[in-house]
PDB file of C-alpha atoms in Angstrom:
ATOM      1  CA  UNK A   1     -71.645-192.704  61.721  1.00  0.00           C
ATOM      2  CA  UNK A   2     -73.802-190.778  59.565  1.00  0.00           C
ATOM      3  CA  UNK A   3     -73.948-186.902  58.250  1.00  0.00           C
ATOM      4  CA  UNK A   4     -76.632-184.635  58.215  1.00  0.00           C
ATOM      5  CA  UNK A   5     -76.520-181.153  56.119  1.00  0.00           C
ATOM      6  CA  UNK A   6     -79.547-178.754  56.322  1.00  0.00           C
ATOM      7  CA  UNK A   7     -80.362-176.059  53.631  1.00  0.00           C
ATOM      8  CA  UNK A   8     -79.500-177.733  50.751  1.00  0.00           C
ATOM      9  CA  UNK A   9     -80.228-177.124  47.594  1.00  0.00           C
ATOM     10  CA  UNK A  10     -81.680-180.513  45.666  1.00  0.00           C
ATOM     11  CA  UNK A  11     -82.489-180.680  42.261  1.00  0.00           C
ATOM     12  CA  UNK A  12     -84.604-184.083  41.856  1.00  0.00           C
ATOM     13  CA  UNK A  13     -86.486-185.810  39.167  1.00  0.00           C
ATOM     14  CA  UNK A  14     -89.552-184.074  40.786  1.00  0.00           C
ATOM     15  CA  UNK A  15     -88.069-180.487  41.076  1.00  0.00           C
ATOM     16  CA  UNK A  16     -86.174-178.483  42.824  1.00  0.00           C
ATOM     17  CA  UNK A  17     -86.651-177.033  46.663  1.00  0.00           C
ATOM     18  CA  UNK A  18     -84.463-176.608  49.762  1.00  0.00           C
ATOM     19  CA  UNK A  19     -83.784-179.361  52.219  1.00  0.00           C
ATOM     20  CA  UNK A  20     -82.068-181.602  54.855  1.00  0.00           C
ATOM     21  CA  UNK A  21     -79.885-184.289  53.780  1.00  0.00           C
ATOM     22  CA  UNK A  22     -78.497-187.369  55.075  1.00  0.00           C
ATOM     23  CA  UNK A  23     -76.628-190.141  54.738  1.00  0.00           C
ATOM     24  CA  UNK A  24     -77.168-193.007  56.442  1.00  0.00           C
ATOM     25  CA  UNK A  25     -75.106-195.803  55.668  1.00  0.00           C
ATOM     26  CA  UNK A  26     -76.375-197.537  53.112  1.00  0.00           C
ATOM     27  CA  UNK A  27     -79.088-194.837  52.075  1.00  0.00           C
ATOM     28  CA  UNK A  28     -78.915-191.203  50.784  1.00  0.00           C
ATOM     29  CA  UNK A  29     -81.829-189.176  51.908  1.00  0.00           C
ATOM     30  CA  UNK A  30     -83.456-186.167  50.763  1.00  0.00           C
ATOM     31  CA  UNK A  31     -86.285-183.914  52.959  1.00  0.00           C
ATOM     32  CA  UNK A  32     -87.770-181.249  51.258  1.00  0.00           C
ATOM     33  CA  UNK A  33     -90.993-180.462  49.562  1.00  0.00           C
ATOM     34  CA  UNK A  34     -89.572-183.254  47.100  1.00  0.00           C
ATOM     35  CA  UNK A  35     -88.203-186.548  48.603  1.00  0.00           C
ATOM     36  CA  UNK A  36     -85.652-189.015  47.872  1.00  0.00           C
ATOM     37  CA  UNK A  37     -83.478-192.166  48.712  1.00  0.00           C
ATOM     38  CA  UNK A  38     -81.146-192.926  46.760  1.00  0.00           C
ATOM     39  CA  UNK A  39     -79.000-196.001  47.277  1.00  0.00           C
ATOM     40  CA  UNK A  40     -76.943-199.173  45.661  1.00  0.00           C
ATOM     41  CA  UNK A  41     -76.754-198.297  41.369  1.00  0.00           C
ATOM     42  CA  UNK A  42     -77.870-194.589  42.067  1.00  0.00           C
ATOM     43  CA  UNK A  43     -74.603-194.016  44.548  1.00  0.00           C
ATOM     44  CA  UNK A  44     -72.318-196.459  42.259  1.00  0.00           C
ATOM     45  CA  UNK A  45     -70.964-193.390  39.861  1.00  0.00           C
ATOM     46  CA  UNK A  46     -71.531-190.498  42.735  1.00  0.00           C
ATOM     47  CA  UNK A  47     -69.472-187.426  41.951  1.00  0.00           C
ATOM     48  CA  UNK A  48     -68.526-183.834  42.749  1.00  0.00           C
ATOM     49  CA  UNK A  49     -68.964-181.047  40.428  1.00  0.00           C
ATOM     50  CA  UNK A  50     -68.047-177.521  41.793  1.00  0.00           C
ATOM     51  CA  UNK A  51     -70.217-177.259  44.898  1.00  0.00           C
ATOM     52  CA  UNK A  52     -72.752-180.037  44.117  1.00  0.00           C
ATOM     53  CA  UNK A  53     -73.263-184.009  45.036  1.00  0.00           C
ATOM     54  CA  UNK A  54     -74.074-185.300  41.611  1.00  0.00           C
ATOM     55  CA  UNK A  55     -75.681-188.980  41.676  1.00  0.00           C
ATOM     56  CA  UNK A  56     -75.798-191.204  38.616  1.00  0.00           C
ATOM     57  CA  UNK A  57     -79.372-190.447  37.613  1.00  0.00           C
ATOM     58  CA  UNK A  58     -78.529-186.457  37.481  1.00  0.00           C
ATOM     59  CA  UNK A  59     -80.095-185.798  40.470  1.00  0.00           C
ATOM     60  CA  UNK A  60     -78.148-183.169  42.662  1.00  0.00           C
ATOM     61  CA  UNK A  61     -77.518-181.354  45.704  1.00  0.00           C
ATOM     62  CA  UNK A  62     -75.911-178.188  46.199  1.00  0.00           C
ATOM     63  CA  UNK A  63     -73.594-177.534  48.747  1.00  0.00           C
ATOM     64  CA  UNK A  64     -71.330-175.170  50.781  1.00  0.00           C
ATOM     65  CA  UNK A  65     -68.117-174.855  49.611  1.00  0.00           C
ATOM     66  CA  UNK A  66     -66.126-177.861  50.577  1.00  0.00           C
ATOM     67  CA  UNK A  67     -68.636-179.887  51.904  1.00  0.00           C
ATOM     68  CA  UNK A  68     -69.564-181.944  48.886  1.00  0.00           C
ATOM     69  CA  UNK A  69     -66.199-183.710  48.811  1.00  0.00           C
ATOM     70  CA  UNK A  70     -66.274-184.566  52.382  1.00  0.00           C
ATOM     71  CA  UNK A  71     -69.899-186.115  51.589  1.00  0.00           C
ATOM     72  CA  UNK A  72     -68.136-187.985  48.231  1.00  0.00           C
ATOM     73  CA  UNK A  73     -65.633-189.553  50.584  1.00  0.00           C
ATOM     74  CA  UNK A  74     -68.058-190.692  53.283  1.00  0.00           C
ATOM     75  CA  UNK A  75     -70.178-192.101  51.047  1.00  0.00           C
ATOM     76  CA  UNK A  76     -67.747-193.863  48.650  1.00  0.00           C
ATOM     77  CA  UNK A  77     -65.484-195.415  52.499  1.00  0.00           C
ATOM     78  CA  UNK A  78     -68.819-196.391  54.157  1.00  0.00           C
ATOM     79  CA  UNK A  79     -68.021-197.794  57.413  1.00  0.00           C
ATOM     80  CA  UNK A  80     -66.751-201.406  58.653  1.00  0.00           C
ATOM     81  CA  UNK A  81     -68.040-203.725  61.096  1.00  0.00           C
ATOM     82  CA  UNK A  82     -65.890-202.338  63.911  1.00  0.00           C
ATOM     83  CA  UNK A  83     -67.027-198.563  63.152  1.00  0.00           C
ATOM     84  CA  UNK A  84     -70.245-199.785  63.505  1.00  0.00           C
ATOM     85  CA  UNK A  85     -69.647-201.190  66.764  1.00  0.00           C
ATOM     86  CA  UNK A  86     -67.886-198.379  68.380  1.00  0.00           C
ATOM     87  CA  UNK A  87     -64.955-200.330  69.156  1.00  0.00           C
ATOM     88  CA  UNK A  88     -61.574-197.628  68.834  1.00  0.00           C
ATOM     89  CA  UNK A  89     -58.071-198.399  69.653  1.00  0.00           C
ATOM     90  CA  UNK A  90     -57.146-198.201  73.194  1.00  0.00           C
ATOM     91  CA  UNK A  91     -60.757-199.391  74.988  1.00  0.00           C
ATOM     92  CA  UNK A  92     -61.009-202.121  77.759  1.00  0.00           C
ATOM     93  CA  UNK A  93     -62.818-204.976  75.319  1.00  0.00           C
ATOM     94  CA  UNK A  94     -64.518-208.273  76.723  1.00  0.00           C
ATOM     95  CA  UNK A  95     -65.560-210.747  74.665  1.00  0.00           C
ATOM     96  CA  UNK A  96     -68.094-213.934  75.973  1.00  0.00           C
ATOM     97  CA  UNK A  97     -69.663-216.771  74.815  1.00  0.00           C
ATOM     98  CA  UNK A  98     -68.884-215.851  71.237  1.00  0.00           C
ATOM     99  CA  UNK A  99     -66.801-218.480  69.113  1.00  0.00           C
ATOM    100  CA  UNK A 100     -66.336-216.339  65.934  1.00  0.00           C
ATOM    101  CA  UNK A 101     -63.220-216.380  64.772  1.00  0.00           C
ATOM    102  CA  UNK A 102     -63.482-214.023  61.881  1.00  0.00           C
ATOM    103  CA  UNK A 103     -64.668-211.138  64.466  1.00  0.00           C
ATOM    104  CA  UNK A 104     -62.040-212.149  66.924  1.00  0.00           C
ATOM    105  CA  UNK A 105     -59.384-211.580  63.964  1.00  0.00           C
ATOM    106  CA  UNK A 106     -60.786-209.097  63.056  1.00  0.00           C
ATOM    107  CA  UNK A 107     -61.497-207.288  66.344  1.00  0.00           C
ATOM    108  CA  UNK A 108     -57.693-208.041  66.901  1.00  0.00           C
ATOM    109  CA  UNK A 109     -56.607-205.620  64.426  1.00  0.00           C
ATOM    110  CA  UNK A 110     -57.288-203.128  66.454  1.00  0.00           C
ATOM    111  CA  UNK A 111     -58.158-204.114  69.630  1.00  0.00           C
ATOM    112  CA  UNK A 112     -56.899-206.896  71.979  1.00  0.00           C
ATOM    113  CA  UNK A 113     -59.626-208.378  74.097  1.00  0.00           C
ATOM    114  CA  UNK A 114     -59.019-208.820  77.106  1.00  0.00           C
ATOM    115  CA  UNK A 115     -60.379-210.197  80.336  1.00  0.00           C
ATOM    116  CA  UNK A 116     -61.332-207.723  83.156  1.00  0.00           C
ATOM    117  CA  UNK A 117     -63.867-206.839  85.903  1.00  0.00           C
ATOM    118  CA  UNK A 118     -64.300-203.320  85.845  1.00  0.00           C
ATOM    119  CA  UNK A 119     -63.906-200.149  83.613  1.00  0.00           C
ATOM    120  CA  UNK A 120     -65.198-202.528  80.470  1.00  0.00           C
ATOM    121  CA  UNK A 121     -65.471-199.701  77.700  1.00  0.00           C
ATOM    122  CA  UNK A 122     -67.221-203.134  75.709  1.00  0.00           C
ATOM    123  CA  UNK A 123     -68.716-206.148  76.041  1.00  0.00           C
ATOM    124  CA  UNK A 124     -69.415-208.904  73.470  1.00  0.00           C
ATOM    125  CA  UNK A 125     -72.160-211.055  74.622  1.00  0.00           C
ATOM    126  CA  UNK A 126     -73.276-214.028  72.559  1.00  0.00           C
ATOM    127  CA  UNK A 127     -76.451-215.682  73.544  1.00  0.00           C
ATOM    128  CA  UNK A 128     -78.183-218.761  72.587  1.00  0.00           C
ATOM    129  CA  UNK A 129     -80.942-219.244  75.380  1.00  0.00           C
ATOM    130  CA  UNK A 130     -82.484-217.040  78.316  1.00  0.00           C
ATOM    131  CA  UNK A 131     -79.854-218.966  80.322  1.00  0.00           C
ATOM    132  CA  UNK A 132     -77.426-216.613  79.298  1.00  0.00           C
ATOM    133  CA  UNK A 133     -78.773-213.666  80.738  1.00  0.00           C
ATOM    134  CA  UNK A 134     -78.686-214.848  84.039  1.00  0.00           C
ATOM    135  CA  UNK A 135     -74.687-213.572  83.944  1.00  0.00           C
ATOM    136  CA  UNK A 136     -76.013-210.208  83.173  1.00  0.00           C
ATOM    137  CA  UNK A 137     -76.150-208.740  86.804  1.00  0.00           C
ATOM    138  CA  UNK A 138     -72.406-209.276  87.296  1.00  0.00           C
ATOM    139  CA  UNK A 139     -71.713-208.004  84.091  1.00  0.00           C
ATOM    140  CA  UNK A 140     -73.134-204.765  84.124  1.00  0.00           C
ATOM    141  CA  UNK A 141     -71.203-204.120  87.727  1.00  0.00           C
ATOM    142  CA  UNK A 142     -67.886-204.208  85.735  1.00  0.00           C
ATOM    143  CA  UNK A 143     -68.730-201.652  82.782  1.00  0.00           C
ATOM    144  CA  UNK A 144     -66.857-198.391  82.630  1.00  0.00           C
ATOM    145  CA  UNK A 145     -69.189-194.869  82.735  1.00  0.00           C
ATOM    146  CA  UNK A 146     -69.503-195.279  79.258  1.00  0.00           C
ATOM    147  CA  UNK A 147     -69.511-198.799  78.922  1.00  0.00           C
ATOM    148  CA  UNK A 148     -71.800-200.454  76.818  1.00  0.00           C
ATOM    149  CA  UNK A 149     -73.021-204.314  76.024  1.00  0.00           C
ATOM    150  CA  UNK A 150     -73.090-206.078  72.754  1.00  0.00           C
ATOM    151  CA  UNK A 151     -75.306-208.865  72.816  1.00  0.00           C
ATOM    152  CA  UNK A 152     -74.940-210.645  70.050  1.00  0.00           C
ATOM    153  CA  UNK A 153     -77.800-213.562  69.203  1.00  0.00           C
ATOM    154  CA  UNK A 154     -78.601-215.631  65.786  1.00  0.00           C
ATOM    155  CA  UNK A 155     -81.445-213.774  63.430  1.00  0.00           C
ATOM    156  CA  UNK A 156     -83.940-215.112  61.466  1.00  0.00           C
ATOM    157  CA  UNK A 157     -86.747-217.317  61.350  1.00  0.00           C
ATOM    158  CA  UNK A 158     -84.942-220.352  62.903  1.00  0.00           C
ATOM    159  CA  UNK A 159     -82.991-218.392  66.084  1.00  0.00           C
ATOM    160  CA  UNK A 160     -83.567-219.809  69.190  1.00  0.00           C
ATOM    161  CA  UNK A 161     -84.202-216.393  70.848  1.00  0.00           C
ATOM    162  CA  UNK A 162     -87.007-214.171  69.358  1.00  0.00           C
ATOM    163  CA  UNK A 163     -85.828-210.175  69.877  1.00  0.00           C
ATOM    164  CA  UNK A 164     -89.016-209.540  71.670  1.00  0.00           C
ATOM    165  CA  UNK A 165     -87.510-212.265  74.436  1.00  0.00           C
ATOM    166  CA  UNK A 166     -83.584-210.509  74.203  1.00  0.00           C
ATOM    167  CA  UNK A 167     -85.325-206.820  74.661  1.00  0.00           C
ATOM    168  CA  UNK A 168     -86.866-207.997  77.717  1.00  0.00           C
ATOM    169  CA  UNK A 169     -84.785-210.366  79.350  1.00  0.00           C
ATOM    170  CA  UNK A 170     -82.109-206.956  79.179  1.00  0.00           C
ATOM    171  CA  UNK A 171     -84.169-204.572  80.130  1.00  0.00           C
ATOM    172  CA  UNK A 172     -85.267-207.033  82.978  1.00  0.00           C
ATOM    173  CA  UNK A 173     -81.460-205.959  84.149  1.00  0.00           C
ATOM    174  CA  UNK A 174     -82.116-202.157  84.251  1.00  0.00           C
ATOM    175  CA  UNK A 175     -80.674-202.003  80.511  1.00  0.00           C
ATOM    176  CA  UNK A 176     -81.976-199.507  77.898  1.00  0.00           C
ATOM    177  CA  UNK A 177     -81.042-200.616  74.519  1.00  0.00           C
ATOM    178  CA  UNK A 178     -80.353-198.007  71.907  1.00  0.00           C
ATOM    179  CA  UNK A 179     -79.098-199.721  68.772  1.00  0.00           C
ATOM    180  CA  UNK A 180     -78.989-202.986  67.030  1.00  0.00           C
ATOM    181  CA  UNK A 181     -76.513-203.634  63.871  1.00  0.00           C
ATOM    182  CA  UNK A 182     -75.850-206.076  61.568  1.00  0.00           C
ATOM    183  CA  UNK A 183     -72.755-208.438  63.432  1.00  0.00           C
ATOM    184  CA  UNK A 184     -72.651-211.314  60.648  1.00  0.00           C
ATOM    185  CA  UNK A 185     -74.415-213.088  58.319  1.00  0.00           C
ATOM    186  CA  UNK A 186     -76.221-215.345  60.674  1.00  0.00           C
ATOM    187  CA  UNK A 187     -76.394-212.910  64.069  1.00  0.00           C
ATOM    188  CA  UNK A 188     -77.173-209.393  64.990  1.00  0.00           C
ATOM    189  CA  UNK A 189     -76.246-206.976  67.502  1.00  0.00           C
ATOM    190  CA  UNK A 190     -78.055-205.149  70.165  1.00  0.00           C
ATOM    191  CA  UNK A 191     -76.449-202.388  72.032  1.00  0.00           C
ATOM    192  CA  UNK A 192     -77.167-202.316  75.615  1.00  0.00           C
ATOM    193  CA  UNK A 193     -76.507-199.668  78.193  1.00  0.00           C
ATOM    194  CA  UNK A 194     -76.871-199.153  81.872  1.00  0.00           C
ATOM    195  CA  UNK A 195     -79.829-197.250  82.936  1.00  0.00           C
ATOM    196  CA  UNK A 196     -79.548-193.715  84.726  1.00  0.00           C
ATOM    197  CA  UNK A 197     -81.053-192.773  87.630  1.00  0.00           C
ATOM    198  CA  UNK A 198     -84.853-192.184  87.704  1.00  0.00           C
ATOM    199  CA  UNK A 199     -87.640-193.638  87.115  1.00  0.00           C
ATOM    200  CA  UNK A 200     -87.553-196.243  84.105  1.00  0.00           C
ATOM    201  CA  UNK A 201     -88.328-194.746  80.522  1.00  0.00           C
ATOM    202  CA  UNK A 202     -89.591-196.447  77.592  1.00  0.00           C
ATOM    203  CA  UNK A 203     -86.835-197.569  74.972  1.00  0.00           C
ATOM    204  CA  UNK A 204     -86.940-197.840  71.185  1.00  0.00           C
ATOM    205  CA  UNK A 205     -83.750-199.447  69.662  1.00  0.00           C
ATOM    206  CA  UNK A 206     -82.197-197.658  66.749  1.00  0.00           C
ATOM    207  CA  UNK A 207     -81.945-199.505  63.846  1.00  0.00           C
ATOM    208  CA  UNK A 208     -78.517-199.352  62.152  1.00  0.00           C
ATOM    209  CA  UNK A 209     -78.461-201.953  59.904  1.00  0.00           C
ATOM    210  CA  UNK A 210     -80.915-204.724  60.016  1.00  0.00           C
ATOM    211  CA  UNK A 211     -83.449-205.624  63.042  1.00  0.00           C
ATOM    212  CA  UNK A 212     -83.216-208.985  64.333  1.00  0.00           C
ATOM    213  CA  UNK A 213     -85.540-210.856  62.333  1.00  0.00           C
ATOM    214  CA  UNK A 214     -84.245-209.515  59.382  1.00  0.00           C
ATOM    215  CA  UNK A 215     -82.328-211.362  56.366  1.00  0.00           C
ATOM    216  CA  UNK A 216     -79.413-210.251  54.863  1.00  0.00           C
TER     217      UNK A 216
END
């Protein structure tokens, strides 16, 4: 969900070189012989002059032509819970063991779940105890080729499930997780996908948002 530009031009408190930047939702980075991250009041009054990405402090990046307003309007419509979660009009949806009612709403507006077997494009786990995992082998017969699993567990320091004990009760399953979001105010996500043939590689999740032991 984010954008990358390299050879950019950024003129920073620091000075001025050539770099990369990105912008990853909710940070705006800079990597050049100068650094930067810019983010929250420094992003509030963002604007585009000419070719450049001017932020509120004066610090700016210059652009090719046309690119700067495409930046402006990613950065100013960052994306929404759904975005975040992949979830696009038209894919096979299952939601279990997940009694939020603001996500199902929510979810609805562009989705209908629905309850299948097979070709599952995604799958909304919610998990309280190691119990639940035990469902996990039937499960991941019914995803699609691309099919992926949300599991979705309470964060913080009072969840019943530490990620350390989610991580490996999934990859116990022959899942390889490769990103965990923020899914509410009280639970994460981690997204879970089937393992390829081969021998078993290490896996790092991506964070997106927040990590599961995180606070909001």
């Amino acid at each position: 969900m984010g954008k990358e530009a390299r050879g950019v031009w950024g003129h920073l408190s620091d000075g001025d070189c050539e770099g990369k930047l990105l912008w990853e939702f909710p940070k705006l980075i800079f990597r050049g012989a100068h650094r930067g991250i810019f983010q929250g009041h420094a992003l509030r009054y963002i604007k585009v002059e000419g070719n450049d990405l001017v932020l509120n402090d004066g610090t700016r990046f210059e652009m090719e032509p046309g690119e700067a307003d495409k930046w402006l309007h990613a950065i100013l419509n960052p994306p929404g819970r759904l975005d975040k979660l992949g979830v696009k009009p038209g894919q096979t949806v299952v939601v279990l063991g997940l009694e939020d009612e603001e996500f199902l709403e929510e979810l609805a507006t562009r989705v209908e779940p629905v309850e299948a077997e097979e070709n599952i494009d995604l799958l909304f786990l919610g998990v309280e105890d190691l119990a639940d995992f035990d469902q996990l082998e039937d499960l991941i017969g019914g995803l699609g080729p691309k099919g992926a699993i949300w599991i979705v567990a309470q964060k913080g320091k009072g969840a019943p499930l530490k990620d350390t004990e989610i991580l490996a009760a999934a990859r116990g399953h022959g899942l390889i997780d490769t990103k965990v979001c923020s899914f509410s105010k009280s639970h994460s996500a981690l997204r879970f996908v089937k393992r390829k043939a081969g021998p078993p590689a290490a896996s790092k999740p991506v964070e997106d948002d927040v990590a599961f032991d995180d606070e909001i």
